[in-house]
Tab-separated table of C-alpha atoms in Angstrom:
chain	number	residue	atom	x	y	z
A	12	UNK	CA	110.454	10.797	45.963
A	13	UNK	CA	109.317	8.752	42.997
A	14	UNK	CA	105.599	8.902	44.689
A	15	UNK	CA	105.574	12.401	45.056
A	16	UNK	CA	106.655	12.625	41.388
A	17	UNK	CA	103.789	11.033	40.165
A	18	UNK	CA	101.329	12.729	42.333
A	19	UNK	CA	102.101	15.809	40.520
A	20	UNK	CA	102.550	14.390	36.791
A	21	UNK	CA	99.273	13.256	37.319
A	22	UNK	CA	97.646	16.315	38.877
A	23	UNK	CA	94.620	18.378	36.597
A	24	UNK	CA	92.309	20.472	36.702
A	25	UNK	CA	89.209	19.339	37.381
A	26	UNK	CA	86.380	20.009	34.910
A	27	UNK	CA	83.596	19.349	37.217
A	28	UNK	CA	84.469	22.533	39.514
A	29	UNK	CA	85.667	24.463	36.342
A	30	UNK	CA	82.419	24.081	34.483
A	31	UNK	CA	80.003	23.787	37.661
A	32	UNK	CA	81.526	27.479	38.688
A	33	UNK	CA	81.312	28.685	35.421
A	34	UNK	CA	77.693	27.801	34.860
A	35	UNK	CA	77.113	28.704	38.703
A	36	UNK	CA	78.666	32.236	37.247
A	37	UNK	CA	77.250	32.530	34.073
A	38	UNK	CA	73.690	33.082	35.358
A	39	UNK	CA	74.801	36.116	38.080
A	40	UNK	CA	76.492	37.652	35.239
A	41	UNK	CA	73.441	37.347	32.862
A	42	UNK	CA	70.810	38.351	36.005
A	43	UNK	CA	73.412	41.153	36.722
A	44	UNK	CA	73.486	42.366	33.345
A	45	UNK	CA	69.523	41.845	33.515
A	46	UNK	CA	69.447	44.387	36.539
A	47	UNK	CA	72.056	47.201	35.447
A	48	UNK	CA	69.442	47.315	32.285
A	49	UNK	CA	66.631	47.252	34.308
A	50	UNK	CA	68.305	50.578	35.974
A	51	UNK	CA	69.957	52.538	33.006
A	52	UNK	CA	66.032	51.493	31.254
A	53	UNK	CA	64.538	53.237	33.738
A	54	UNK	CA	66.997	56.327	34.049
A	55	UNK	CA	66.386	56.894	30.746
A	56	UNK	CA	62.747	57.007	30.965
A	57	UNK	CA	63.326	59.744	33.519
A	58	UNK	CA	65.696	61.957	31.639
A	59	UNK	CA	68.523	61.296	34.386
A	60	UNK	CA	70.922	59.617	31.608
A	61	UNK	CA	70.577	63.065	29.735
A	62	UNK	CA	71.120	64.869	33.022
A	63	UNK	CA	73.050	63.565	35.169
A	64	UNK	CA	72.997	66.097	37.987
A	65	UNK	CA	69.558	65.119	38.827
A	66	UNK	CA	70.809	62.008	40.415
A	67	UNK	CA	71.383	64.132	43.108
A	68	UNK	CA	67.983	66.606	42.830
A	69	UNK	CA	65.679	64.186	44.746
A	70	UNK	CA	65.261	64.012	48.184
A	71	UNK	CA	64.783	60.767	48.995
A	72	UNK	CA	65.514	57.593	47.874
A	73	UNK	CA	65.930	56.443	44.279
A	74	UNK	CA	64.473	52.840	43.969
A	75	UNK	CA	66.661	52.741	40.590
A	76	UNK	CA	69.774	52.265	42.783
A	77	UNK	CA	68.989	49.257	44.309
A	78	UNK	CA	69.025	47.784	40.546
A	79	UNK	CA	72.092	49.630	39.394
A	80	UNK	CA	74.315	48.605	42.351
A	81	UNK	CA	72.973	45.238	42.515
A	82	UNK	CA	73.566	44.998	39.054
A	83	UNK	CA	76.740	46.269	38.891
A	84	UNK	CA	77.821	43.858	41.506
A	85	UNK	CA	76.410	40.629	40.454
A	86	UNK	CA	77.698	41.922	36.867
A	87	UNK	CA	81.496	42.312	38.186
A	88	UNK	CA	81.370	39.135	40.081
A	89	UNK	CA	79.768	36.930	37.191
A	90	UNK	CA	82.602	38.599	34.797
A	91	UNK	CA	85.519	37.571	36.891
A	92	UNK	CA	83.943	33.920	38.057
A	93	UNK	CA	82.652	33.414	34.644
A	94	UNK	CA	85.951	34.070	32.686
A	95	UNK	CA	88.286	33.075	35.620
A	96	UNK	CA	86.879	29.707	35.479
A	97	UNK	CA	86.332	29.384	31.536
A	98	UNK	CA	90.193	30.487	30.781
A	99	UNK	CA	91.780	28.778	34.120
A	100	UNK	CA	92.547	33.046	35.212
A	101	UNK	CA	94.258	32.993	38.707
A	102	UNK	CA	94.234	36.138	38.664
A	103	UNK	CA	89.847	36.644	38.080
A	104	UNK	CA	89.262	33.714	40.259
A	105	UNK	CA	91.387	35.408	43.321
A	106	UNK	CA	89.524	38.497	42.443
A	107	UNK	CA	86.278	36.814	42.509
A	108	UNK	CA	87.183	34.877	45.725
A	109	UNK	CA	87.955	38.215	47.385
A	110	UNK	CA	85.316	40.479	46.437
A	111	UNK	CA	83.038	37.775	47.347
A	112	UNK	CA	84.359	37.264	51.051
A	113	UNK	CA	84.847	41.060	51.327
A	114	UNK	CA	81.027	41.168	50.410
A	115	UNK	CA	80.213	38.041	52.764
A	116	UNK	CA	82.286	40.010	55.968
A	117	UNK	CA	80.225	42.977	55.191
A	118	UNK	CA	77.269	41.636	55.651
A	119	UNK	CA	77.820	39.323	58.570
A	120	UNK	CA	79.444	42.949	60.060
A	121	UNK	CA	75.836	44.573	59.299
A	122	UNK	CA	74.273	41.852	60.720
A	123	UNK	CA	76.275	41.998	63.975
A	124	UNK	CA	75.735	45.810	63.908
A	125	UNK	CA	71.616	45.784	63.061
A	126	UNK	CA	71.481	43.529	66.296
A	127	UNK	CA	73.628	45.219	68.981
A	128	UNK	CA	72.406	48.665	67.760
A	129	UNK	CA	68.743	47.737	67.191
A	130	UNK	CA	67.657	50.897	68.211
A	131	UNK	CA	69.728	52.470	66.288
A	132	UNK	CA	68.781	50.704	63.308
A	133	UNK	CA	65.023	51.708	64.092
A	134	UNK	CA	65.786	55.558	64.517
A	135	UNK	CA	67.649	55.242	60.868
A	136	UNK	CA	64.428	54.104	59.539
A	137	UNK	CA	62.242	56.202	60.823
A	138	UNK	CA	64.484	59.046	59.530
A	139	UNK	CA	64.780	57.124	56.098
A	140	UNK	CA	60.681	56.725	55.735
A	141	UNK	CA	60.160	60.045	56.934
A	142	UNK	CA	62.611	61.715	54.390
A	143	UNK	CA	61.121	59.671	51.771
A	144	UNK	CA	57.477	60.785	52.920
A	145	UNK	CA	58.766	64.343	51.694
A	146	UNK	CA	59.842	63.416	48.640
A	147	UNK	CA	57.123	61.567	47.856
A	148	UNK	CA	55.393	63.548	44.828
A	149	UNK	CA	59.203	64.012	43.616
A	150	UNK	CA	59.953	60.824	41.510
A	151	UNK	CA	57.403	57.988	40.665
A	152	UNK	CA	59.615	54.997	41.324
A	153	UNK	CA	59.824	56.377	44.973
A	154	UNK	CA	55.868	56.964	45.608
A	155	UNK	CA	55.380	52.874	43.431
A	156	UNK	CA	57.627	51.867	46.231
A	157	UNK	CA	56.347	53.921	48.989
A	158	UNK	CA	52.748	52.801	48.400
A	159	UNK	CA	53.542	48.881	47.850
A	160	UNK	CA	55.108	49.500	51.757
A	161	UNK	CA	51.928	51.010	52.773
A	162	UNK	CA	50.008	48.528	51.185
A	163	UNK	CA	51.957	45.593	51.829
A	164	UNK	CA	52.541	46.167	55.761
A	165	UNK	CA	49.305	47.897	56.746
A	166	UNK	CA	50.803	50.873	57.259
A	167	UNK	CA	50.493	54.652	57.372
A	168	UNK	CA	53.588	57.072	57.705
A	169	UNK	CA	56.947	55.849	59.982
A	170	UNK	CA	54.467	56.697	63.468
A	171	UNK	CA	51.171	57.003	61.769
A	172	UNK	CA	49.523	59.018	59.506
A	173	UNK	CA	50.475	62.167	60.766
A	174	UNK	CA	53.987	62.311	59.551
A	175	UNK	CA	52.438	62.839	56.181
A	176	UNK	CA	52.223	66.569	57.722
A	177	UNK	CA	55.868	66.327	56.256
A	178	UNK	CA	55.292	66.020	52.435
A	179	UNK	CA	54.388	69.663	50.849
A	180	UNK	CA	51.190	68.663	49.693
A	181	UNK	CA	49.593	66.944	52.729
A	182	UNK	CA	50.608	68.747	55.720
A	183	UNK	CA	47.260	70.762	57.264
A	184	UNK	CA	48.778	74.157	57.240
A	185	UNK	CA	46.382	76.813	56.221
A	186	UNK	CA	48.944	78.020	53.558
A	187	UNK	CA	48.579	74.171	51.518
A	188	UNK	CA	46.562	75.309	48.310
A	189	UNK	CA	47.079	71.567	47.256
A	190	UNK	CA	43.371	69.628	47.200
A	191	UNK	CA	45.766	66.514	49.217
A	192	UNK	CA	45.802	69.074	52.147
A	193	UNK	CA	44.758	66.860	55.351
A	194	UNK	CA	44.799	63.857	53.577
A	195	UNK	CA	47.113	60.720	53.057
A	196	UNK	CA	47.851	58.737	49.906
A	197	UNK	CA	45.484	55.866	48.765
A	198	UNK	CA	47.840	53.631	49.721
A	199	UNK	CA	46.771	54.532	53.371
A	200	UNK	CA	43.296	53.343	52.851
A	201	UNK	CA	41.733	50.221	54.109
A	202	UNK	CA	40.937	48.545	50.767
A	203	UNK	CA	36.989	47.312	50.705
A	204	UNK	CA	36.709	43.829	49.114
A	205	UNK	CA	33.974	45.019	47.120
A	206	UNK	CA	35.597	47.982	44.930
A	207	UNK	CA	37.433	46.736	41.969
A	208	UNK	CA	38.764	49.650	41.115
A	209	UNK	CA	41.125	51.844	43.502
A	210	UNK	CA	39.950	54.800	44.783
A	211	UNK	CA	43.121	57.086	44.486
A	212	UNK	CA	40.898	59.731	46.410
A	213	UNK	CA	40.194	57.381	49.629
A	214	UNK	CA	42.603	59.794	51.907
A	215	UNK	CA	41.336	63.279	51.052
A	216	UNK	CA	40.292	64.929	54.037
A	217	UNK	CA	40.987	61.890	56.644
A	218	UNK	CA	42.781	63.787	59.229
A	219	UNK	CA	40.683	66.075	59.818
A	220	UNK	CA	38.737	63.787	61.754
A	221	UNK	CA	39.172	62.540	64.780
A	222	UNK	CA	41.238	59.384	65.579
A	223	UNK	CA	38.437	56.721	66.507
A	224	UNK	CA	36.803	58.303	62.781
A	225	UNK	CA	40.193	57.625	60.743
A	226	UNK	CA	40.429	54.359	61.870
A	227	UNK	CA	37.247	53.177	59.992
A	228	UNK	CA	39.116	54.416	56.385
A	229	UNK	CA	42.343	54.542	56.611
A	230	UNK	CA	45.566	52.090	58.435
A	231	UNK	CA	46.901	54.557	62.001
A	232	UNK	CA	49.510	52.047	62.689
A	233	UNK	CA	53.431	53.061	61.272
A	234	UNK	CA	55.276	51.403	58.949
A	235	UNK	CA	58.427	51.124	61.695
A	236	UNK	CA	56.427	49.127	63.765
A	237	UNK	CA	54.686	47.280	60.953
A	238	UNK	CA	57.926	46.501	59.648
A	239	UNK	CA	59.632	45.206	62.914
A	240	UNK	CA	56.343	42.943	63.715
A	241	UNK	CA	56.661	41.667	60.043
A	242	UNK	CA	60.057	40.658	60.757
A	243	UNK	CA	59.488	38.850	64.209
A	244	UNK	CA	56.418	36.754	62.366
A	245	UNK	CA	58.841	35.721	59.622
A	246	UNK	CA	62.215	35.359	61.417
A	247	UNK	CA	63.063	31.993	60.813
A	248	UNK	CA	61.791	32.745	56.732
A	249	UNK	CA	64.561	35.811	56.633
A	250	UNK	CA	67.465	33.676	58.840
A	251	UNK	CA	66.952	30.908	56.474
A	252	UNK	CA	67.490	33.329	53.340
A	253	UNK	CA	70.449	34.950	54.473
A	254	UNK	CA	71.798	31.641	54.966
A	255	UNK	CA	71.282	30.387	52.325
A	256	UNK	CA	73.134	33.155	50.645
A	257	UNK	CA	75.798	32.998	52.919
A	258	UNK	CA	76.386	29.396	51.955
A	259	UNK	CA	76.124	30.191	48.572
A	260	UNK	CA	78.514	32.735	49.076
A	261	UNK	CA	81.001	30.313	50.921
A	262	UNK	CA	80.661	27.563	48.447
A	263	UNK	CA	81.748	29.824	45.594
A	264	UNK	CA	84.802	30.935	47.135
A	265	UNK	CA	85.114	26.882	48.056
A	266	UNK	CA	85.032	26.515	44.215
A	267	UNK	CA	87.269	28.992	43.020
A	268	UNK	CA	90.094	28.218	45.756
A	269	UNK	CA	90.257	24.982	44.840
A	270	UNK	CA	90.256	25.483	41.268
A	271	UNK	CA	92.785	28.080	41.741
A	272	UNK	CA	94.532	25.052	43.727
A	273	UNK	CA	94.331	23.072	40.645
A	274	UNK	CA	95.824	25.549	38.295
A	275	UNK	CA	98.898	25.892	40.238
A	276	UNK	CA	99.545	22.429	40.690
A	277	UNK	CA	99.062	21.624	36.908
A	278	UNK	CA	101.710	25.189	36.225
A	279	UNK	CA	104.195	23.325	38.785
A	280	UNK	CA	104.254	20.413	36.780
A	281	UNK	CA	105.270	22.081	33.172
């Protein structure tokens, strides 16, 4: 009885896993923080801050979204590790545990999911690219992020340049006034070494020639396809990054349970 008395007389909290989580948090909050500005910044460039029922106006994707949400996120978390550790919270700390293993289930759910439904997966991304392909002239952010794809994988529409029939202002109907009419964005174009400056007008015209022609100016392979080789070349790069953030992930909630652990037993002794 007398041992187990002094086990807890003697128990604290232990300032190595207080301060290591709060400097561990400190940084997500401030990169958070760092990304929700990054988003509202460029809202407010577009005039959605001023309006906000253009969020909804464009038909695709909003790049801006991935920085808000992220933000937001890494923002909340940061708060509640951040503070929770600082001021010995319970409370934060079991709020940061569990928003962090509700995030850490969700993705190892998606990650179950992307590879049982893989085909699936690759139908929702053509229908993603090609929805974005329409909106493409709609918001700038989208067509930056569009043509960094293009660029990046070697790629040319979701199938190949022909699904820029889609977008208003490339599709070859007789009707298209637009000068883009039969063509495909620069990003499309097979880049020569020599230019130094990019020829924004590379894909005027293109497909109106035949396939073996296109081939000399512009990329005819899809970005779907791109994409999924891309991923098979780098697989053990990806698996190894979203381990490592699933350890990461683990090892926080490692931190704050046992400071929480630590806490308690230091409360039981007053």
């Amino acid at each position: 009885m007398s041992r187990k008395h002094r086990h807890v007389k003697g128990a604290e909290v232990s300032c190595c896993v207080k301060y290591f989580l709060f400097g561990f948090n400190i940084i997500f909050w401030l990169l958070g923080a760092a990304f929700l500005g990054i988003g509202l910044w460029a809202w407010a460039e577009k005039g959605v801050l001023s309006n906000l029922s253009s969020i909804t106006d464009l038909g695709g994707f909003d790049p801006v979204w991935l920085f808000i949400v992220v933000g937001a996120v890494m923002f909340i978390l940061g708060f509640a590790g951040c503070i929770g550790a600082l001021r010995e919270n319970t409370l934060l700390l079991k709020f940061f545990s569990v928003f962090l293993g509700l995030i850490f289930f969700l993705e190892l759910t998606a990650g179950i999911l992307a590879f049982v439904f893989k085909d699936w997966i690759k139908d929702q991304l053509n229908f993603f690219i090609n929805n974005n392909v329409k909106a493409y002239r709609d918001d700038i952010d989208l067509q930056n992020l569009i043509d960094f794809a293009q660029e990046y994988w070697s790629c040319c529409g979701a199938h190949g340049p022909d699904d820029w029939n889609l977008n208003i202002y490339f599709n070859c109907t007789e009707l298209n006034p637009s000068r883009e009419r039969c063509g495909v964005p620069f990003s499309c174009c097979i880049k020569d070494p020599a230019e130094d400056v990019i020829n924004t007008q590379c894909g005027y015209d293109v497909r109106l020639q035949v396939e073996l022609d296109r081939q000399k100016y512009i990329y005819t392979k899809g970005c779907v396809g791109q994409f999924e080789k891309w991923l098979q070349d780098n697989l053990i790069i990806v698996a190894g990054i979203f381990v490592g953030i699933a350890l990461l992930q683990i090892f926080g909630i490692c931190l704050a349970q046992n400071l929480v652990s630590d806490v308690k037993a230091v409360k039981a002794n007053w």
